[in-house]
mmCIF file of C-alpha atoms and ligand atoms in Angstrom:
data_model
loop_
_atom_site.group_PDB
_atom_site.id
_atom_site.type_symbol
_atom_site.label_atom_id
_atom_site.label_comp_id
_atom_site.label_asym_id
_atom_site.label_seq_id
_atom_site.Cartn_x
_atom_site.Cartn_y
_atom_site.Cartn_z
ATOM 1 C CA MET A 1 118.386 127.192 102.810
ATOM 2 C CA ILE A 2 115.010 125.444 102.662
ATOM 3 C CA LYS A 3 115.157 122.254 100.627
ATOM 4 C CA ALA A 4 112.479 119.910 99.264
ATOM 5 C CA LEU A 5 111.444 117.213 101.761
ATOM 6 C CA ARG A 6 113.245 113.852 101.763
ATOM 7 C CA GLY A 7 111.829 111.561 99.074
ATOM 8 C CA MET A 8 110.175 114.459 97.198
ATOM 9 C CA LYS A 9 111.519 115.876 93.952
ATOM 10 C CA ASP A 10 111.085 118.880 91.681
ATOM 11 C CA ILE A 11 110.377 117.966 88.073
ATOM 12 C CA ILE A 12 111.897 120.747 85.997
ATOM 13 C CA GLU A 13 111.962 120.928 82.195
ATOM 14 C CA ASP A 14 111.794 117.134 82.003
ATOM 15 C CA LYS A 15 110.545 116.252 78.535
ATOM 16 C CA ARG A 16 110.287 112.562 79.510
ATOM 17 C CA PHE A 17 107.597 113.364 82.092
ATOM 18 C CA LEU A 18 105.387 115.113 79.518
ATOM 19 C CA LYS A 19 106.052 112.446 76.893
ATOM 20 C CA ILE A 20 104.859 109.749 79.296
ATOM 21 C CA PHE A 21 101.790 111.821 80.205
ATOM 22 C CA ASP A 22 100.902 112.496 76.550
ATOM 23 C CA THR A 23 101.458 108.889 75.460
ATOM 24 C CA ALA A 24 99.450 107.394 78.328
ATOM 25 C CA ARG A 25 96.608 109.862 77.796
ATOM 26 C CA GLU A 26 96.475 109.186 74.052
ATOM 27 C CA VAL A 27 96.401 105.408 74.555
ATOM 28 C CA ALA A 28 93.717 105.608 77.295
ATOM 29 C CA GLN A 29 91.560 107.849 75.116
ATOM 30 C CA SER A 30 92.000 105.513 72.162
ATOM 31 C CA TYR A 31 90.503 102.759 74.368
ATOM 32 C CA GLY A 32 87.484 104.965 75.195
ATOM 33 C CA TYR A 33 88.525 106.112 78.679
ATOM 34 C CA SER A 34 87.553 109.542 80.050
ATOM 35 C CA TYR A 35 89.547 111.754 82.387
ATOM 36 C CA ILE A 36 88.893 111.933 86.114
ATOM 37 C CA GLU A 37 90.535 114.167 88.688
ATOM 38 C CA THR A 38 89.848 113.465 92.358
ATOM 39 C CA PRO A 39 91.123 115.377 95.415
ATOM 40 C CA ILE A 40 94.596 114.603 96.743
ATOM 41 C CA LEU A 41 93.276 114.771 100.305
ATOM 42 C CA GLU A 42 90.610 112.277 101.374
ATOM 43 C CA GLU A 43 89.186 110.920 104.623
ATOM 44 C CA THR A 44 91.628 108.468 106.183
ATOM 45 C CA SER A 45 88.905 105.824 106.592
ATOM 46 C CA LEU A 46 88.577 105.583 102.793
ATOM 47 C CA PHE A 47 92.087 104.111 102.509
ATOM 48 C CA LYS A 48 91.814 102.055 105.678
ATOM 49 C CA ARG A 49 88.718 100.357 104.297
ATOM 50 C CA SER A 50 89.890 99.895 100.721
ATOM 51 C CA VAL A 51 93.678 99.485 100.666
ATOM 52 C CA GLY A 52 93.229 97.564 103.935
ATOM 53 C CA GLU A 53 94.495 97.413 107.503
ATOM 54 C CA SER A 54 96.904 94.571 106.730
ATOM 55 C CA SER A 55 98.765 96.533 104.029
ATOM 56 C CA ASP A 56 102.077 98.309 104.622
ATOM 57 C CA ILE A 57 100.527 101.416 103.055
ATOM 58 C CA VAL A 58 97.872 101.791 105.763
ATOM 59 C CA ASN A 59 100.023 100.401 108.571
ATOM 60 C CA LYS A 60 103.178 102.410 108.075
ATOM 61 C CA GLU A 61 103.107 104.781 105.137
ATOM 62 C CA MET A 62 100.180 107.191 105.278
ATOM 63 C CA TYR A 63 100.584 110.960 105.502
ATOM 64 C CA GLN A 64 97.731 111.226 107.967
ATOM 65 C CA PHE A 65 96.748 114.192 110.103
ATOM 66 C CA ILE A 66 93.833 115.942 111.809
ATOM 67 C CA ASP A 67 92.821 119.085 109.877
ATOM 68 C CA LYS A 68 91.707 122.357 111.463
ATOM 69 C CA GLY A 69 88.100 121.132 111.509
ATOM 70 C CA GLY A 70 89.089 118.021 113.465
ATOM 71 C CA ASN A 71 88.719 115.642 110.464
ATOM 72 C CA ASP A 72 91.037 112.649 110.186
ATOM 73 C CA VAL A 73 92.442 113.084 106.654
ATOM 74 C CA CYS A 74 95.247 111.666 104.569
ATOM 75 C CA LEU A 75 97.225 112.465 101.409
ATOM 76 C CA ARG A 76 96.206 109.786 98.917
ATOM 77 C CA PRO A 77 98.714 106.903 98.828
ATOM 78 C CA GLU A 78 97.140 105.574 95.608
ATOM 79 C CA GLY A 79 94.424 106.502 93.124
ATOM 80 C CA THR A 80 91.901 103.645 93.071
ATOM 81 C CA ALA A 81 90.172 104.365 96.406
ATOM 82 C CA GLY A 82 89.415 108.000 95.495
ATOM 83 C CA VAL A 83 88.091 107.059 92.054
ATOM 84 C CA VAL A 84 85.824 104.407 93.601
ATOM 85 C CA ARG A 85 84.607 106.935 96.198
ATOM 86 C CA SER A 86 83.807 109.388 93.400
ATOM 87 C CA PHE A 87 82.119 106.674 91.276
ATOM 88 C CA ILE A 88 79.752 105.896 94.150
ATOM 89 C CA GLU A 89 79.255 109.517 95.266
ATOM 90 C CA HIS A 90 78.144 110.499 91.736
ATOM 91 C CA LYS A 91 75.818 107.486 91.591
ATOM 92 C CA PHE A 92 77.443 105.892 88.538
ATOM 93 C CA ASP A 93 76.938 102.548 90.338
ATOM 94 C CA ARG A 94 73.183 102.949 89.832
ATOM 95 C CA GLN A 95 73.344 103.591 86.098
ATOM 96 C CA GLY A 96 74.283 99.999 85.326
ATOM 97 C CA VAL A 97 76.518 100.893 82.348
ATOM 98 C CA PRO A 98 80.282 100.439 82.155
ATOM 99 C CA LYS A 99 82.320 103.537 83.053
ATOM 100 C CA ARG A 100 86.001 103.891 82.311
ATOM 101 C CA PHE A 101 88.352 106.535 83.764
ATOM 102 C CA TRP A 102 92.014 107.506 83.477
ATOM 103 C CA TYR A 103 93.923 109.736 85.893
ATOM 104 C CA PHE A 104 97.382 111.157 86.422
ATOM 105 C CA GLY A 105 98.728 112.743 89.584
ATOM 106 C CA PRO A 106 100.864 112.684 92.714
ATOM 107 C CA MET A 107 100.581 109.960 95.358
ATOM 108 C CA PHE A 108 102.193 109.997 98.821
ATOM 109 C CA ARG A 109 103.700 107.147 100.808
ATOM 110 C CA TYR A 110 105.971 107.605 103.801
ATOM 111 C CA GLU A 111 108.428 104.912 102.722
ATOM 112 C CA ARG A 112 112.199 104.748 103.158
ATOM 113 C CA PRO A 113 113.419 106.613 100.053
ATOM 114 C CA GLN A 114 115.798 104.824 97.700
ATOM 115 C CA LYS A 115 116.329 104.602 93.935
ATOM 116 C CA GLY A 116 112.852 104.257 92.393
ATOM 117 C CA ARG A 117 111.110 104.707 95.735
ATOM 118 C CA LEU A 118 109.899 108.193 96.590
ATOM 119 C CA ARG A 119 107.579 109.642 99.194
ATOM 120 C CA GLU A 120 105.844 111.748 96.579
ATOM 121 C CA PHE A 121 105.596 110.014 93.207
ATOM 122 C CA HIS A 122 103.256 110.170 90.230
ATOM 123 C CA GLN A 123 100.942 107.535 88.857
ATOM 124 C CA PHE A 124 99.051 107.230 85.621
ATOM 125 C CA GLY A 125 96.129 104.915 86.274
ATOM 126 C CA ILE A 126 92.919 103.585 84.765
ATOM 127 C CA GLU A 127 89.829 102.114 86.394
ATOM 128 C CA SER A 128 87.147 100.247 84.458
ATOM 129 C CA PHE A 129 83.795 99.767 86.214
ATOM 130 C CA GLY A 130 80.830 97.542 85.432
ATOM 131 C CA GLU A 131 82.387 94.818 83.292
ATOM 132 C CA ALA A 132 82.843 91.410 84.930
ATOM 133 C CA SER A 133 84.161 89.672 81.805
ATOM 134 C CA VAL A 134 87.737 88.416 81.780
ATOM 135 C CA TYR A 135 88.035 89.937 78.299
ATOM 136 C CA GLU A 136 87.947 93.312 80.039
ATOM 137 C CA ASP A 137 91.002 92.241 82.101
ATOM 138 C CA ILE A 138 92.704 91.451 78.784
ATOM 139 C CA ASN A 139 91.756 94.916 77.422
ATOM 140 C CA VAL A 140 93.141 96.575 80.544
ATOM 141 C CA ILE A 141 96.428 94.676 80.410
ATOM 142 C CA ALA A 142 96.680 95.364 76.653
ATOM 143 C CA LEU A 143 96.208 99.076 77.343
ATOM 144 C CA ALA A 144 99.167 99.100 79.740
ATOM 145 C CA ALA A 145 101.256 97.042 77.305
ATOM 146 C CA ASP A 146 100.412 99.516 74.501
ATOM 147 C CA ILE A 147 101.658 102.435 76.608
ATOM 148 C CA PHE A 148 104.957 100.660 77.304
ATOM 149 C CA ASP A 149 105.349 99.610 73.663
ATOM 150 C CA ARG A 150 104.767 103.166 72.407
ATOM 151 C CA LEU A 151 107.324 104.464 74.906
ATOM 152 C CA GLY A 152 109.828 101.789 73.795
ATOM 153 C CA ILE A 153 109.937 100.179 77.260
ATOM 154 C CA THR A 154 110.550 96.436 77.524
ATOM 155 C CA TYR A 155 108.980 94.543 80.418
ATOM 156 C CA THR A 156 108.101 91.207 81.943
ATOM 157 C CA LEU A 157 104.402 90.792 82.670
ATOM 158 C CA LYS A 158 103.488 88.635 85.681
ATOM 159 C CA ILE A 159 99.954 87.397 86.185
ATOM 160 C CA ASN A 160 98.059 85.460 88.838
ATOM 161 C CA SER A 161 94.521 84.859 90.042
ATOM 162 C CA LEU A 162 93.415 85.322 93.656
ATOM 163 C CA GLY A 163 90.026 83.675 93.180
ATOM 164 C CA CYS A 164 86.593 85.038 94.043
ATOM 165 C CA SER A 165 84.337 85.102 97.092
ATOM 166 C CA GLU A 166 83.500 81.464 96.359
ATOM 167 C CA CYS A 167 86.986 79.970 96.284
ATOM 168 C CA MET A 168 88.971 82.527 98.313
ATOM 169 C CA PRO A 169 87.554 81.540 101.770
ATOM 170 C CA SER A 170 88.440 77.864 101.472
ATOM 171 C CA TYR A 171 91.916 78.771 100.207
ATOM 172 C CA ARG A 172 92.364 81.219 103.094
ATOM 173 C CA GLU A 173 91.474 78.424 105.507
ATOM 174 C CA LYS A 174 94.074 76.076 104.009
ATOM 175 C CA LEU A 175 96.703 78.788 103.984
ATOM 176 C CA THR A 176 95.933 79.879 107.575
ATOM 177 C CA LYS A 177 96.331 76.285 108.738
ATOM 178 C CA PHE A 178 99.715 76.073 106.990
ATOM 179 C CA LEU A 179 100.826 79.439 108.433
ATOM 180 C CA ASN A 180 99.797 78.510 111.971
ATOM 181 C CA GLU A 181 101.799 75.294 111.693
ATOM 182 C CA ASN A 182 104.870 77.365 110.752
ATOM 183 C CA LYS A 183 104.075 80.433 112.870
ATOM 184 C CA GLU A 184 107.250 80.536 115.048
ATOM 185 C CA ASN A 185 109.496 80.714 112.001
ATOM 186 C CA LEU A 186 107.638 83.575 110.265
ATOM 187 C CA CYS A 187 108.573 87.262 110.618
ATOM 188 C CA GLU A 188 106.537 89.555 112.893
ATOM 189 C CA ASP A 189 104.633 91.105 109.977
ATOM 190 C CA CYS A 190 103.571 87.692 108.664
ATOM 191 C CA GLN A 191 102.510 86.555 112.151
ATOM 192 C CA ARG A 192 100.238 89.605 112.292
ATOM 193 C CA ARG A 193 98.936 88.932 108.773
ATOM 194 C CA ILE A 194 97.782 85.367 109.661
ATOM 195 C CA ASN A 195 94.675 86.822 111.316
ATOM 196 C CA GLN A 196 94.394 90.077 109.315
ATOM 197 C CA ASN A 197 94.865 88.849 105.747
ATOM 198 C CA PRO A 198 96.857 85.616 105.419
ATOM 199 C CA ILE A 199 97.149 85.910 101.616
ATOM 200 C CA ARG A 200 99.411 88.952 102.039
ATOM 201 C CA THR A 201 102.104 86.692 103.593
ATOM 202 C CA LEU A 202 102.730 85.221 100.124
ATOM 203 C CA ASP A 203 104.607 88.253 98.842
ATOM 204 C CA CYS A 204 106.599 88.898 102.054
ATOM 205 C CA LYS A 205 110.093 90.121 101.154
ATOM 206 C CA ASN A 206 111.747 88.257 104.079
ATOM 207 C CA GLN A 207 113.982 85.481 102.689
ATOM 208 C CA ASN A 208 113.228 83.155 105.581
ATOM 209 C CA CYS A 209 109.464 83.557 105.127
ATOM 210 C CA GLN A 210 109.847 82.948 101.391
ATOM 211 C CA SER A 211 111.694 79.671 101.955
ATOM 212 C CA ILE A 212 108.866 78.492 104.228
ATOM 213 C CA LEU A 213 106.109 79.783 101.953
ATOM 214 C CA LYS A 214 107.343 77.968 98.855
ATOM 215 C CA ASP A 215 105.652 74.861 100.334
ATOM 216 C CA ALA A 216 102.408 76.733 101.121
ATOM 217 C CA PRO A 217 99.216 75.745 99.256
ATOM 218 C CA LYS A 218 98.947 77.676 95.961
ATOM 219 C CA ILE A 219 95.955 79.849 95.118
ATOM 220 C CA THR A 220 95.860 78.769 91.502
ATOM 221 C CA ASP A 221 95.519 75.108 92.627
ATOM 222 C CA ASN A 222 92.420 76.055 94.645
ATOM 223 C CA LEU A 223 90.389 78.120 92.166
ATOM 224 C CA CYS A 224 86.702 77.329 91.613
ATOM 225 C CA GLU A 225 85.614 76.236 88.113
ATOM 226 C CA SER A 226 84.608 79.720 87.040
ATOM 227 C CA CYS A 227 87.878 81.370 88.235
ATOM 228 C CA LYS A 228 89.901 78.538 86.724
ATOM 229 C CA ASN A 229 88.165 78.997 83.352
ATOM 230 C CA ASP A 230 88.644 82.774 83.490
ATOM 231 C CA PHE A 231 92.343 82.369 84.270
ATOM 232 C CA GLU A 232 92.725 80.009 81.291
ATOM 233 C CA GLU A 233 90.802 82.495 79.113
ATOM 234 C CA LEU A 234 93.056 85.324 80.347
ATOM 235 C CA LYS A 235 96.160 83.430 79.271
ATOM 236 C CA LYS A 236 94.648 82.553 75.884
ATOM 237 C CA GLY A 237 93.542 86.165 75.372
ATOM 238 C CA LEU A 238 97.052 87.474 76.067
ATOM 239 C CA ASP A 239 98.507 84.845 73.708
ATOM 240 C CA ASN A 240 96.012 85.973 71.089
ATOM 241 C CA LEU A 241 97.269 89.571 71.325
ATOM 242 C CA GLY A 242 100.927 88.485 71.360
ATOM 243 C CA ILE A 243 101.456 89.769 74.912
ATOM 244 C CA LYS A 244 104.006 87.585 76.698
ATOM 245 C CA TYR A 245 103.490 86.776 80.394
ATOM 246 C CA GLU A 246 104.700 84.621 83.252
ATOM 247 C CA VAL A 247 102.384 83.064 85.848
ATOM 248 C CA ASP A 248 103.575 84.040 89.325
ATOM 249 C CA LYS A 249 101.635 82.055 91.931
ATOM 250 C CA HIS A 250 102.819 84.360 94.723
ATOM 251 C CA LEU A 251 101.699 87.589 93.061
ATOM 252 C CA VAL A 252 99.107 88.837 95.558
ATOM 253 C CA ARG A 253 99.924 92.577 95.375
ATOM 254 C CA GLY A 254 100.351 94.909 98.357
ATOM 255 C CA LEU A 255 96.755 96.154 98.582
ATOM 256 C CA ASP A 256 93.851 94.248 100.100
ATOM 257 C CA TYR A 257 91.087 94.932 97.560
ATOM 258 C CA TYR A 258 92.027 92.497 94.796
ATOM 259 C CA THR A 259 89.996 89.497 93.604
ATOM 260 C CA LYS A 260 90.635 87.187 90.617
ATOM 261 C CA THR A 261 93.166 88.626 88.124
ATOM 262 C CA THR A 262 96.268 90.376 89.495
ATOM 263 C CA PHE A 263 99.216 91.514 87.376
ATOM 264 C CA GLU A 264 102.458 93.427 87.496
ATOM 265 C CA PHE A 265 104.812 94.789 84.837
ATOM 266 C CA ILE A 266 108.473 94.429 85.837
ATOM 267 C CA SER A 267 111.572 96.008 84.325
ATOM 268 C CA ASP A 268 114.986 94.466 84.859
ATOM 269 C CA GLU A 269 116.763 97.722 83.959
ATOM 270 C CA ILE A 270 115.958 99.868 86.991
ATOM 271 C CA GLY A 271 117.310 98.045 90.061
ATOM 272 C CA ALA A 272 115.541 96.662 93.117
ATOM 273 C CA GLN A 273 112.306 98.687 92.799
ATOM 274 C CA SER A 274 111.475 96.914 89.577
ATOM 275 C CA ALA A 275 107.658 97.074 89.444
ATOM 276 C CA ILE A 276 106.729 99.687 86.825
ATOM 277 C CA ALA A 277 102.982 99.033 86.959
ATOM 278 C CA GLY A 278 100.547 96.947 88.936
ATOM 279 C CA GLY A 279 96.862 96.238 88.961
ATOM 280 C CA GLY A 280 94.069 93.740 88.914
ATOM 281 C CA ARG A 281 90.401 93.092 89.438
ATOM 282 C CA TYR A 282 88.583 94.358 92.535
ATOM 283 C CA ASP A 283 85.016 93.119 92.204
ATOM 284 C CA ARG A 284 84.008 93.680 95.826
ATOM 285 C CA LEU A 285 85.379 97.164 96.552
ATOM 286 C CA VAL A 286 82.486 99.284 95.217
ATOM 287 C CA GLU A 287 80.018 97.357 97.377
ATOM 288 C CA PHE A 288 82.390 97.384 100.342
ATOM 289 C CA LEU A 289 82.530 101.189 100.201
ATOM 290 C CA GLY A 290 78.740 101.470 100.173
ATOM 291 C CA GLY A 291 77.900 101.310 96.438
ATOM 292 C CA LYS A 292 75.848 98.828 94.449
ATOM 293 C CA PRO A 293 77.871 95.673 93.687
ATOM 294 C CA THR A 294 79.956 96.597 90.602
ATOM 295 C CA PRO A 295 82.836 94.589 89.128
ATOM 296 C CA ALA A 296 85.963 96.629 88.397
ATOM 297 C CA VAL A 297 89.513 96.269 87.125
ATOM 298 C CA GLY A 298 92.415 98.703 86.703
ATOM 299 C CA PHE A 299 96.127 99.410 87.033
ATOM 300 C CA ALA A 300 98.584 102.192 87.784
ATOM 301 C CA ILE A 301 101.999 102.961 86.303
ATOM 302 C CA GLY A 302 104.755 104.516 88.456
ATOM 303 C CA ILE A 303 105.951 107.484 86.376
ATOM 304 C CA GLU A 304 109.281 108.054 88.129
ATOM 305 C CA ARG A 305 110.117 104.350 87.742
ATOM 306 C CA ILE A 306 109.887 104.557 83.948
ATOM 307 C CA MET A 307 111.470 107.989 83.398
ATOM 308 C CA ASP A 308 114.971 106.564 82.905
ATOM 309 C CA LEU A 309 113.599 104.019 80.421
ATOM 310 C CA VAL A 310 112.229 106.677 78.101
ATOM 311 C CA ASP A 311 114.504 107.957 75.399
ATOM 312 C CA ILE A 312 113.928 111.501 74.177
ATOM 313 C CA LYS A 313 115.356 112.368 70.812
ATOM 314 C CA ASP A 314 115.511 116.128 70.874
ATOM 315 C CA LYS A 315 114.207 117.270 67.507
ATOM 316 C CA ARG A 316 114.483 120.918 66.466
ATOM 317 C CA ASP A 317 111.128 122.607 66.404
ATOM 318 C CA GLY A 318 109.438 126.024 66.433
ATOM 319 C CA ILE A 319 110.496 129.527 65.405
ATOM 320 C CA TYR A 320 112.816 131.928 67.189
ATOM 321 C CA MET A 321 112.033 135.626 66.565
ATOM 322 C CA GLY A 322 114.432 138.407 67.458
ATOM 323 C CA ALA A 323 114.928 142.121 66.798
ATOM 324 C CA MET A 324 118.184 143.954 66.247
ATOM 325 C CA ILE A 325 116.636 147.274 67.267
ATOM 326 C CA LYS A 326 114.157 148.057 70.046
ATOM 327 C CA GLU A 327 111.645 149.618 67.620
ATOM 328 C CA ALA A 328 111.182 146.289 65.803
ATOM 329 C CA ILE A 329 109.965 144.397 68.909
ATOM 330 C CA PRO A 330 106.234 145.339 68.646
ATOM 331 C CA PHE A 331 106.379 144.280 64.960
ATOM 332 C CA ILE A 332 107.694 140.810 65.770
ATOM 333 C CA GLN A 333 105.279 140.395 68.695
ATOM 334 C CA LYS A 334 102.350 141.010 66.355
ATOM 335 C CA LYS A 335 103.720 138.622 63.725
ATOM 336 C CA ALA A 336 104.393 135.980 66.421
ATOM 337 C CA LYS A 337 100.731 136.070 67.454
ATOM 338 C CA GLU A 338 99.722 135.083 63.904
ATOM 339 C CA LEU A 339 102.382 132.382 63.499
ATOM 340 C CA ARG A 340 101.524 130.768 66.843
ATOM 341 C CA LYS A 341 98.272 129.489 65.347
ATOM 342 C CA ASP A 342 100.369 126.861 63.551
ATOM 343 C CA THR A 343 103.616 126.472 65.451
ATOM 344 C CA LYS A 344 105.589 127.219 68.599
ATOM 345 C CA VAL A 345 107.076 130.736 68.471
ATOM 346 C CA PHE A 346 109.493 132.256 70.951
ATOM 347 C CA VAL A 347 110.010 136.031 71.005
ATOM 348 C CA GLU A 348 113.278 137.415 72.393
ATOM 349 C CA VAL A 349 112.524 140.773 73.945
ATOM 350 C CA LYS A 350 116.106 142.064 74.123
ATOM 351 C CA PRO A 351 117.563 143.641 70.954
ATOM 352 C CA LYS A 352 120.739 141.821 69.909
ATOM 353 C CA SER A 353 123.123 141.520 66.959
ATOM 354 C CA LEU A 354 122.212 139.067 64.174
ATOM 355 C CA LYS A 355 125.023 136.768 65.237
ATOM 356 C CA ALA A 356 123.892 136.751 68.884
ATOM 357 C CA HIS A 357 120.300 135.929 67.852
ATOM 358 C CA LEU A 358 121.324 133.050 65.602
ATOM 359 C CA LYS A 359 123.505 131.614 68.356
ATOM 360 C CA ALA A 360 120.599 131.779 70.847
ATOM 361 C CA ALA A 361 118.173 130.209 68.342
ATOM 362 C CA ASP A 362 120.594 127.352 67.739
ATOM 363 C CA LYS A 363 121.129 126.766 71.455
ATOM 364 C CA GLY A 364 117.368 126.804 72.046
ATOM 365 C CA ASN A 365 116.932 123.964 69.502
ATOM 366 C CA PHE A 366 114.621 125.974 67.242
ATOM 367 C CA LYS A 367 114.071 124.956 63.644
ATOM 368 C CA LYS A 368 113.980 128.417 62.190
ATOM 369 C CA ALA A 369 115.080 131.986 63.103
ATOM 370 C CA LEU A 370 113.274 135.109 61.901
ATOM 371 C CA ILE A 371 115.231 138.291 62.618
ATOM 372 C CA VAL A 372 114.288 141.941 62.042
ATOM 373 C CA GLY A 373 116.701 144.872 61.772
ATOM 374 C CA GLU A 374 116.263 148.398 60.521
ATOM 375 C CA ASP A 375 116.063 147.407 56.823
ATOM 376 C CA GLU A 376 113.644 144.536 57.451
ATOM 377 C CA LEU A 377 111.383 146.770 59.526
ATOM 378 C CA LYS A 378 111.145 149.161 56.563
ATOM 379 C CA THR A 379 110.356 146.450 54.004
ATOM 380 C CA GLY A 380 108.222 144.331 56.388
ATOM 381 C CA LYS A 381 110.286 141.233 55.469
ATOM 382 C CA PHE A 382 112.312 139.015 57.783
ATOM 383 C CA PHE A 383 115.869 137.802 57.663
ATOM 384 C CA GLU A 384 115.168 134.071 57.643
ATOM 385 C CA LYS A 385 117.460 131.155 58.554
ATOM 386 C CA GLU A 386 116.733 127.395 58.776
ATOM 387 C CA LEU A 387 118.704 125.897 61.660
HETATM 388 P P1 LIG B 1 100.720 99.878 93.429
HETATM 389 O O1 LIG B 1 101.338 98.587 92.975
HETATM 390 O O2 LIG B 1 100.770 100.157 94.883
HETATM 391 O O3 LIG B 1 99.217 99.842 92.912
HETATM 392 O O4 LIG B 1 101.378 101.086 92.659
HETATM 393 C C1 LIG B 1 101.449 101.123 91.239
HETATM 394 C C2 LIG B 1 102.813 101.537 90.792
HETATM 395 O O5 LIG B 1 103.199 102.775 91.418
HETATM 396 C C3 LIG B 1 103.944 100.579 91.188
HETATM 397 O O6 LIG B 1 104.022 99.503 90.294
HETATM 398 C C4 LIG B 1 105.159 101.489 91.119
HETATM 399 O O7 LIG B 1 105.604 101.592 89.769
HETATM 400 C C5 LIG B 1 104.612 102.838 91.544
HETATM 401 N N1 LIG B 1 104.992 103.120 92.952
HETATM 402 C C6 LIG B 1 104.446 102.627 94.078
HETATM 403 N N2 LIG B 1 105.065 103.117 95.163
HETATM 404 C C7 LIG B 1 106.023 103.951 94.729
HETATM 405 C C8 LIG B 1 107.010 104.789 95.384
HETATM 406 N N3 LIG B 1 107.089 104.867 96.717
HETATM 407 N N4 LIG B 1 107.861 105.514 94.601
HETATM 408 C C9 LIG B 1 107.757 105.466 93.245
HETATM 409 N N5 LIG B 1 106.860 104.695 92.585
HETATM 410 C C10 LIG B 1 105.995 103.950 93.321
HETATM 411 C C11 LIG B 1 98.323 100.840 93.115
HETATM 412 O O8 LIG B 1 98.594 101.945 93.548
HETATM 413 C C12 LIG B 1 96.910 100.491 92.663
HETATM 414 N N6 LIG B 1 96.041 101.621 92.955
HETATM 415 C C13 LIG B 1 96.889 100.125 91.192
HETATM 416 C C14 LIG B 1 95.524 99.765 90.710
HETATM 417 C C15 LIG B 1 94.664 100.544 90.002
HETATM 418 N N7 LIG B 1 94.907 98.626 90.917
HETATM 419 C C16 LIG B 1 93.709 98.666 90.375
HETATM 420 N N8 LIG B 1 93.542 99.835 89.827
#
């Protein structure tokens, strides 16, 4: 028997999946975001240049292959890079007005599967382009918080700032010096990161590295005046909206494109893979990928990570229509067409006894059953039962 690949799952009749999709879409639209759909397959270099060569995603997890035309391509491991590519390709960077997009779709990472960690998973994400103000970061975080609140999901929000092109280089220098002094005791990955992207060492999962890194210089102690003010404003803005947060000075995120604000939503109800959403500002990425310099900020939610946190109360809804004789089926099909303008209507195409129809309607969680037998067909009226 052929089975689905390891780390990939069928999603069948899962009402939670659609509820998350509908809720996230509604909230994004209520904030003025428009829908974007980008291809699942992109040039590999797009992810190498944006997500970054020092990231685990690019180093170990890409579904990369050469297509029949000899192109080096890759299944998207995340959504931001494709949206930025599209933003530049369609010249939105030259219009000089903010542009805000939401998306929903599958992402692929060749990771070791475990609870909450799949090789094909879904993300809902948003990307806001053209607004450098920290108040936009607050809007973006509030949008994510609204989605979780509407879905009844409780979370811990962690925030940090990585600084900008002014303060990041001097911090990198200080950190690199510290890392070189402790090089022998760091894991192989961190030793490699010293030259590639030293900041990525800060969120290394290795216990030994963590115990060394707790004495490393902190980014938030090295921010320039403007980044420091923005970080203070960010905290005040979240307080103002009643959104609780914790400052996590080691929150650097696993992708290389971030600047200034970074954030993650964590759930303590789903085990080790506890990040349910992550995002931040990436003010240099548009320019880095060949566009006009454009500030940007966004996040993505991991749908499979929040599925178990969503409670579906199955309410009865819709109409079940059934015939007791074959001749009545065209009659109910015609009637169903009319009723469907206002409500969900299911038509059973096998003639059955009244009892069998009512049992099926009850099992199917319908609100009402409309049944036609010989008498009803003559009078044009239905046998009607509220369930
Ligand atoms: P990310 O933190 O790599 O960020 O992924 C976002 C979310 O996707 C995670 O918080 C997690 O819930 C979910 N996720 C990641 N990997 C897996 C996996 N293997 N299995 C199941 N769920 C997973 C990004 O992807 C950025 N593009 C977010 C962003 C948008 N930043 C700015 N704009």
